[in-house]
Amino acid sequence: MSIAEKTPATPPAQTTATPQAVARPKAPRKAPSGRTLLSFVLPPLVVLVVAVALWQALISLFGVPKFLVPAPLDVLAEIGPAIGTLVEPTLVTMGEAYGGFLLAAVVGFAVAFVMARWDVAERGLYPYMVLLQTIPIIAVAPILVVWLGPGPTTNTVVAAMIAVFPVTANTLTGLKSTDRNLVQLFAMAGASKRYEMSVLRIPYALPYVLTGLRIAAGSSVIGAIVGEFVAGIGGGQGGLGYVITSTAQQLLMPRLFLAVIAASCVSLLLFGLVRLVEVLALRRWHESAMSSDD
């Protein structure tokens, strides 16, 4: 018997390729259904209806006079006569508050960037940012009136002073909360501090920055109205703060409540714009903006 006959036959090579795992295509993002939208709108609407009904019932039950607390029906009846006198003050307050918000956003981000980049800058600047937040703004506003004069400019600066600290504090926290492993990875790759800040730290801090802007959205409106309490109408342009002061002195409570509601709408509009930017910027990668179905 030959050697060829003793050697066992080699099994034939497998001709069928082993099936490999195929990546499952990502399901398209579902558009919000009517039920989903209703779940967001219905709860606050129910709370509003219950609160207004309870307010009207208590006023009717205890017979509270209108000059103390107006009933919801009295406030609604005042919309027609007061709408013409509230449009211009609302626009004035909106311009002051939104201008102060933008100023606070720019200054707050710049200061936080400097403090995050250099530790000595944080040690030197942060105490004064805290001091700016703790000083009663009602005590500083008269000084600003002397320096800048009464009117929208002073009110805008007051709004920015109140709104700048949330932006600075949240932005600084975000810039300094970057994952340490990623920072070390960038350092091992030889990335410069500027590249690390622009590519890694700023995107990582974006949720913190937007949170600070949401807080500043309400604070800027408060600052604008507080400035109007002190700075007056300067140049004949009175905002909602002036309307609130004058109607309170005349005991025109329905109109006073309308002015307060208008101020709340100015704040809610700015808050909603910031929230919209937050959702658009974070919805694809950050848990805070993703829906529970993602």
CSV table of C-alpha atoms in Angstrom, one decimal:
chain,number,residue,atom,x,y,z
A,1,MET,CA,0.0,0.0,0.0
A,2,SER,CA,1.4,3.4,-1.0
A,3,ILE,CA,1.8,6.4,1.3
A,4,ALA,CA,-0.9,8.2,-0.6
A,5,GLU,CA,-3.3,5.4,0.2
A,6,LYS,CA,-2.6,5.5,3.9
A,7,THR,CA,-3.0,9.3,4.3
A,8,PRO,CA,-6.6,10.1,5.2
A,9,ALA,CA,-8.4,12.3,2.8
A,10,THR,CA,-8.5,16.0,3.8
A,11,PRO,CA,-12.1,17.2,4.3
A,12,PRO,CA,-13.2,19.5,1.5
A,13,ALA,CA,-13.0,23.2,2.3
A,14,GLN,CA,-16.2,24.7,3.4
A,15,THR,CA,-17.7,26.6,0.5
A,16,THR,CA,-20.5,28.3,2.3
A,17,ALA,CA,-19.5,31.5,4.0
A,18,THR,CA,-20.4,32.0,7.6
A,19,PRO,CA,-23.2,34.5,7.8
A,20,GLN,CA,-22.0,37.7,9.5
A,21,ALA,CA,-24.1,39.9,11.7
A,22,VAL,CA,-25.8,42.6,9.8
A,23,ALA,CA,-26.3,46.0,11.5
A,24,ARG,CA,-29.9,46.6,12.0
A,25,PRO,CA,-31.0,49.9,10.5
A,26,LYS,CA,-31.9,52.6,13.0
A,27,ALA,CA,-35.6,53.1,13.3
A,28,PRO,CA,-36.7,56.5,12.1
A,29,ARG,CA,-37.6,59.0,14.9
A,30,LYS,CA,-41.3,58.9,15.5
A,31,ALA,CA,-43.2,62.1,15.1
A,32,PRO,CA,-45.0,63.2,18.2
A,33,SER,CA,-48.5,61.7,18.2
A,34,GLY,CA,-51.6,63.5,19.2
A,35,ARG,CA,-51.7,61.5,22.5
A,36,THR,CA,-48.1,62.6,23.3
A,37,LEU,CA,-48.8,66.3,22.7
A,38,LEU,CA,-52.0,66.0,24.8
A,39,SER,CA,-50.1,64.4,27.7
A,40,PHE,CA,-47.9,67.6,27.8
A,41,VAL,CA,-50.7,70.1,27.3
A,42,LEU,CA,-53.5,68.6,29.3
A,43,PRO,CA,-51.9,68.5,32.9
A,44,PRO,CA,-51.0,72.2,33.1
A,45,LEU,CA,-54.3,73.2,31.4
A,46,VAL,CA,-56.2,71.2,34.0
A,47,VAL,CA,-54.2,72.9,36.8
A,48,LEU,CA,-54.9,76.3,35.3
A,49,VAL,CA,-58.6,75.7,35.0
A,50,VAL,CA,-58.9,74.3,38.6
A,51,ALA,CA,-56.9,77.3,40.0
A,52,VAL,CA,-58.9,79.9,38.1
A,53,ALA,CA,-62.2,78.2,39.2
A,54,LEU,CA,-61.1,78.1,42.8
A,55,TRP,CA,-60.0,81.7,42.7
A,56,GLN,CA,-63.4,82.8,41.3
A,57,ALA,CA,-65.2,80.7,43.9
A,58,LEU,CA,-63.3,82.1,46.8
A,59,ILE,CA,-63.8,85.7,45.7
A,60,SER,CA,-67.5,85.1,45.3
A,61,LEU,CA,-67.8,83.1,48.6
A,62,PHE,CA,-66.1,85.6,50.8
A,63,GLY,CA,-67.0,88.8,48.9
A,64,VAL,CA,-63.5,90.1,48.6
A,65,PRO,CA,-63.6,93.7,47.2
A,66,LYS,CA,-62.2,94.3,43.7
A,67,PHE,CA,-59.6,96.8,44.9
A,68,LEU,CA,-58.0,94.1,47.0
A,69,VAL,CA,-58.1,91.0,44.8
A,70,PRO,CA,-60.0,91.1,41.5
A,71,ALA,CA,-61.9,88.0,40.3
A,72,PRO,CA,-60.8,86.3,37.1
A,73,LEU,CA,-63.9,87.6,35.4
A,74,ASP,CA,-62.9,91.2,36.4
A,75,VAL,CA,-59.5,90.6,34.9
A,76,LEU,CA,-61.0,89.3,31.7
A,77,ALA,CA,-63.3,92.3,31.5
A,78,GLU,CA,-60.3,94.6,31.8
A,79,ILE,CA,-58.6,93.2,28.7
A,80,GLY,CA,-60.5,95.3,26.2
A,81,PRO,CA,-60.0,98.7,27.9
A,82,ALA,CA,-56.4,98.0,28.9
A,83,ILE,CA,-55.0,96.3,25.8
A,84,GLY,CA,-54.1,99.5,24.1
A,85,THR,CA,-52.2,100.8,27.1
A,86,LEU,CA,-50.3,97.6,27.8
A,87,VAL,CA,-48.8,96.8,24.3
A,88,GLU,CA,-46.1,99.5,24.3
A,89,PRO,CA,-45.0,98.9,27.9
A,90,THR,CA,-44.8,95.2,27.2
A,91,LEU,CA,-42.6,95.8,24.1
A,92,VAL,CA,-40.4,98.1,26.2
A,93,THR,CA,-39.9,95.6,28.9
A,94,MET,CA,-39.3,92.9,26.3
A,95,GLY,CA,-36.5,94.9,24.7
A,96,GLU,CA,-34.9,95.6,28.1
A,97,ALA,CA,-35.1,92.0,29.3
A,98,TYR,CA,-34.0,90.4,26.1
A,99,GLY,CA,-31.2,92.9,25.7
A,100,GLY,CA,-30.0,92.1,29.3
A,101,PHE,CA,-30.3,88.4,28.6
A,102,LEU,CA,-28.1,88.6,25.5
A,103,LEU,CA,-25.6,90.8,27.4
A,104,ALA,CA,-25.5,88.4,30.3
A,105,ALA,CA,-25.1,85.4,28.0
A,106,VAL,CA,-22.1,86.9,26.2
A,107,VAL,CA,-20.4,88.2,29.4
A,108,GLY,CA,-21.2,85.1,31.4
A,109,PHE,CA,-19.8,82.7,28.8
A,110,ALA,CA,-16.7,84.8,28.3
A,111,VAL,CA,-15.9,85.0,32.0
A,112,ALA,CA,-16.6,81.3,32.5
A,113,PHE,CA,-14.3,80.5,29.6
A,114,VAL,CA,-11.5,82.6,31.1
A,115,MET,CA,-11.9,81.0,34.5
A,116,ALA,CA,-12.0,77.5,33.1
A,117,ARG,CA,-8.9,78.1,31.0
A,118,TRP,CA,-6.7,79.6,33.8
A,119,ASP,CA,-7.1,78.6,37.5
A,120,VAL,CA,-5.6,81.9,38.7
A,121,ALA,CA,-8.4,83.7,36.8
A,122,GLU,CA,-11.0,81.6,38.6
A,123,ARG,CA,-9.5,82.4,42.0
A,124,GLY,CA,-9.4,86.0,41.2
A,125,LEU,CA,-12.8,86.5,39.5
A,126,TYR,CA,-15.2,84.0,41.0
A,127,PRO,CA,-15.5,85.8,44.4
A,128,TYR,CA,-16.5,89.0,42.7
A,129,MET,CA,-19.1,87.1,40.6
A,130,VAL,CA,-20.6,85.8,43.9
A,131,LEU,CA,-20.4,89.3,45.3
A,132,LEU,CA,-22.3,90.7,42.3
A,133,GLN,CA,-25.0,88.1,42.9
A,134,THR,CA,-25.4,88.9,46.6
A,135,ILE,CA,-25.5,92.7,46.4
A,136,PRO,CA,-29.2,93.8,46.5
A,137,ILE,CA,-29.9,95.1,43.0
A,138,ILE,CA,-32.4,97.6,44.4
A,139,ALA,CA,-29.4,99.3,46.1
A,140,VAL,CA,-27.2,99.3,43.0
A,141,ALA,CA,-29.9,100.6,40.6
A,142,PRO,CA,-29.9,104.2,41.9
A,143,ILE,CA,-26.1,104.3,41.3
A,144,LEU,CA,-26.7,103.1,37.7
A,145,VAL,CA,-29.3,105.8,37.2
A,146,VAL,CA,-26.8,108.5,38.2
A,147,TRP,CA,-24.2,107.0,35.9
A,148,LEU,CA,-26.3,106.0,32.9
A,149,GLY,CA,-29.4,108.1,33.4
A,150,PRO,CA,-33.0,106.8,33.7
A,151,GLY,CA,-34.5,104.7,31.0
A,152,PRO,CA,-34.0,101.5,29.0
A,153,THR,CA,-30.2,101.5,29.1
A,154,THR,CA,-30.1,101.3,32.9
A,155,ASN,CA,-32.9,98.7,33.0
A,156,THR,CA,-31.0,96.6,30.5
A,157,VAL,CA,-27.8,96.7,32.6
A,158,VAL,CA,-29.8,95.8,35.7
A,159,ALA,CA,-31.3,92.9,33.9
A,160,ALA,CA,-27.9,91.7,32.8
A,161,MET,CA,-26.5,92.0,36.3
A,162,ILE,CA,-29.1,89.7,37.7
A,163,ALA,CA,-28.9,87.2,34.8
A,164,VAL,CA,-25.1,86.9,34.4
A,165,PHE,CA,-24.3,84.8,37.5
A,166,PRO,CA,-26.4,81.7,36.5
A,167,VAL,CA,-24.8,81.7,33.0
A,168,THR,CA,-21.3,82.0,34.5
A,169,ALA,CA,-21.7,79.5,37.2
A,170,ASN,CA,-23.4,76.8,35.1
A,171,THR,CA,-21.0,77.3,32.2
A,172,LEU,CA,-17.9,77.0,34.5
A,173,THR,CA,-19.3,73.9,36.0
A,174,GLY,CA,-19.8,72.3,32.6
A,175,LEU,CA,-16.4,73.3,31.3
A,176,LYS,CA,-14.8,71.8,34.4
A,177,SER,CA,-16.9,68.6,34.4
A,178,THR,CA,-15.5,67.1,31.2
A,179,ASP,CA,-14.7,63.4,31.5
A,180,ARG,CA,-11.1,63.1,32.8
A,181,ASN,CA,-10.4,60.1,30.6
A,182,LEU,CA,-11.3,62.1,27.5
A,183,VAL,CA,-9.1,65.0,28.7
A,184,GLN,CA,-6.1,62.7,29.2
A,185,LEU,CA,-6.8,61.1,25.8
A,186,PHE,CA,-6.6,64.5,24.1
A,187,ALA,CA,-3.4,65.3,26.0
A,188,MET,CA,-1.8,61.9,24.9
A,189,ALA,CA,-2.7,62.8,21.3
A,190,GLY,CA,-0.9,66.1,21.6
A,191,ALA,CA,-4.0,68.3,21.3
A,192,SER,CA,-3.5,71.9,22.2
A,193,LYS,CA,-5.5,73.5,25.0
A,194,ARG,CA,-7.4,75.6,22.4
A,195,TYR,CA,-8.4,72.5,20.4
A,196,GLU,CA,-9.3,70.7,23.6
A,197,MET,CA,-11.5,73.5,24.7
A,198,SER,CA,-13.3,74.0,21.4
A,199,VAL,CA,-13.7,70.3,20.4
A,200,LEU,CA,-14.2,68.6,23.8
A,201,ARG,CA,-15.0,70.9,26.7
A,202,ILE,CA,-17.4,73.3,25.1
A,203,PRO,CA,-19.6,70.6,23.5
A,204,TYR,CA,-19.5,68.7,26.8
A,205,ALA,CA,-20.6,71.8,28.7
A,206,LEU,CA,-23.5,72.6,26.4
A,207,PRO,CA,-26.2,71.1,28.6
A,208,TYR,CA,-24.9,73.2,31.5
A,209,VAL,CA,-24.7,76.3,29.4
A,210,LEU,CA,-28.3,75.9,28.3
A,211,THR,CA,-29.5,75.3,31.9
A,212,GLY,CA,-27.9,78.5,32.9
A,213,LEU,CA,-29.6,80.3,30.0
A,214,ARG,CA,-33.0,78.9,31.1
A,215,ILE,CA,-32.5,80.3,34.6
A,216,ALA,CA,-31.3,83.7,33.1
A,217,ALA,CA,-34.4,83.9,30.9
A,218,GLY,CA,-36.6,84.5,34.0
A,219,SER,CA,-34.0,86.5,35.9
A,220,SER,CA,-33.5,89.0,33.1
A,221,VAL,CA,-37.3,89.9,33.1
A,222,ILE,CA,-37.2,90.3,36.9
A,223,GLY,CA,-34.1,92.6,36.5
A,224,ALA,CA,-35.8,94.7,33.8
A,225,ILE,CA,-38.9,95.3,36.0
A,226,VAL,CA,-36.8,96.0,39.1
A,227,GLY,CA,-34.9,98.5,37.1
A,228,GLU,CA,-38.1,100.1,35.9
A,229,PHE,CA,-39.2,100.5,39.6
A,230,VAL,CA,-36.1,102.5,40.3
A,231,ALA,CA,-35.2,104.1,36.9
A,232,GLY,CA,-38.7,105.3,36.1
A,233,ILE,CA,-39.8,106.0,32.5
A,234,GLY,CA,-36.7,107.9,31.3
A,235,GLY,CA,-37.4,109.5,28.0
A,236,GLY,CA,-41.1,108.8,28.1
A,237,GLN,CA,-40.8,105.0,27.6
A,238,GLY,CA,-42.3,103.3,30.6
A,239,GLY,CA,-42.3,99.5,30.8
A,240,LEU,CA,-44.4,97.0,32.7
A,241,GLY,CA,-42.6,97.9,35.9
A,242,TYR,CA,-43.9,101.5,35.6
A,243,VAL,CA,-47.4,100.2,34.8
A,244,ILE,CA,-47.4,98.0,37.9
A,245,THR,CA,-46.2,100.8,40.1
A,246,SER,CA,-48.8,103.3,38.8
A,247,THR,CA,-51.8,100.9,38.8
A,248,ALA,CA,-50.9,99.8,42.4
A,249,GLN,CA,-50.9,103.4,43.6
A,250,GLN,CA,-54.3,104.0,41.9
A,251,LEU,CA,-55.7,100.6,43.2
A,252,LEU,CA,-56.5,99.5,39.6
A,253,MET,CA,-56.1,95.9,40.6
A,254,PRO,CA,-57.5,94.2,37.4
A,255,ARG,CA,-55.1,96.2,35.2
A,256,LEU,CA,-52.3,95.4,37.7
A,257,PHE,CA,-53.0,91.7,37.3
A,258,LEU,CA,-53.0,92.1,33.6
A,259,ALA,CA,-49.6,93.8,33.7
A,260,VAL,CA,-48.2,90.9,35.9
A,261,ILE,CA,-49.6,88.4,33.4
A,262,ALA,CA,-48.0,90.3,30.5
A,263,ALA,CA,-44.6,90.2,32.4
A,264,SER,CA,-45.0,86.5,32.9
A,265,CYS,CA,-45.7,86.0,29.2
A,266,VAL,CA,-42.5,87.9,28.3
A,267,SER,CA,-40.6,85.6,30.5
A,268,LEU,CA,-42.3,82.4,29.3
A,269,LEU,CA,-41.6,83.4,25.6
A,270,LEU,CA,-37.9,83.8,26.3
A,271,PHE,CA,-37.8,80.6,28.3
A,272,GLY,CA,-39.6,78.7,25.5
A,273,LEU,CA,-37.1,80.0,22.9
A,274,VAL,CA,-34.1,78.8,25.1
A,275,ARG,CA,-35.9,75.5,25.7
A,276,LEU,CA,-36.4,75.0,21.9
A,277,VAL,CA,-32.7,75.6,21.2
A,278,GLU,CA,-31.9,73.1,24.0
A,279,VAL,CA,-34.1,70.4,22.4
A,280,LEU,CA,-32.7,71.0,18.9
A,281,ALA,CA,-29.1,71.0,20.1
A,282,LEU,CA,-29.3,68.0,22.5
A,283,ARG,CA,-32.1,65.8,21.4
A,284,ARG,CA,-29.8,63.4,19.4
A,285,TRP,CA,-27.2,62.7,22.0
A,286,HIS,CA,-28.0,63.9,25.5
A,287,GLU,CA,-30.4,62.2,27.9
A,288,SER,CA,-32.0,65.4,29.2
A,289,ALA,CA,-33.5,66.2,25.8
A,290,MET,CA,-34.3,62.7,24.5
A,291,SER,CA,-37.7,61.3,24.8
A,292,SER,CA,-38.3,58.2,26.9
A,293,ASP,CA,-38.8,56.1,23.8
A,294,ASP,CA,-35.2,56.7,22.4
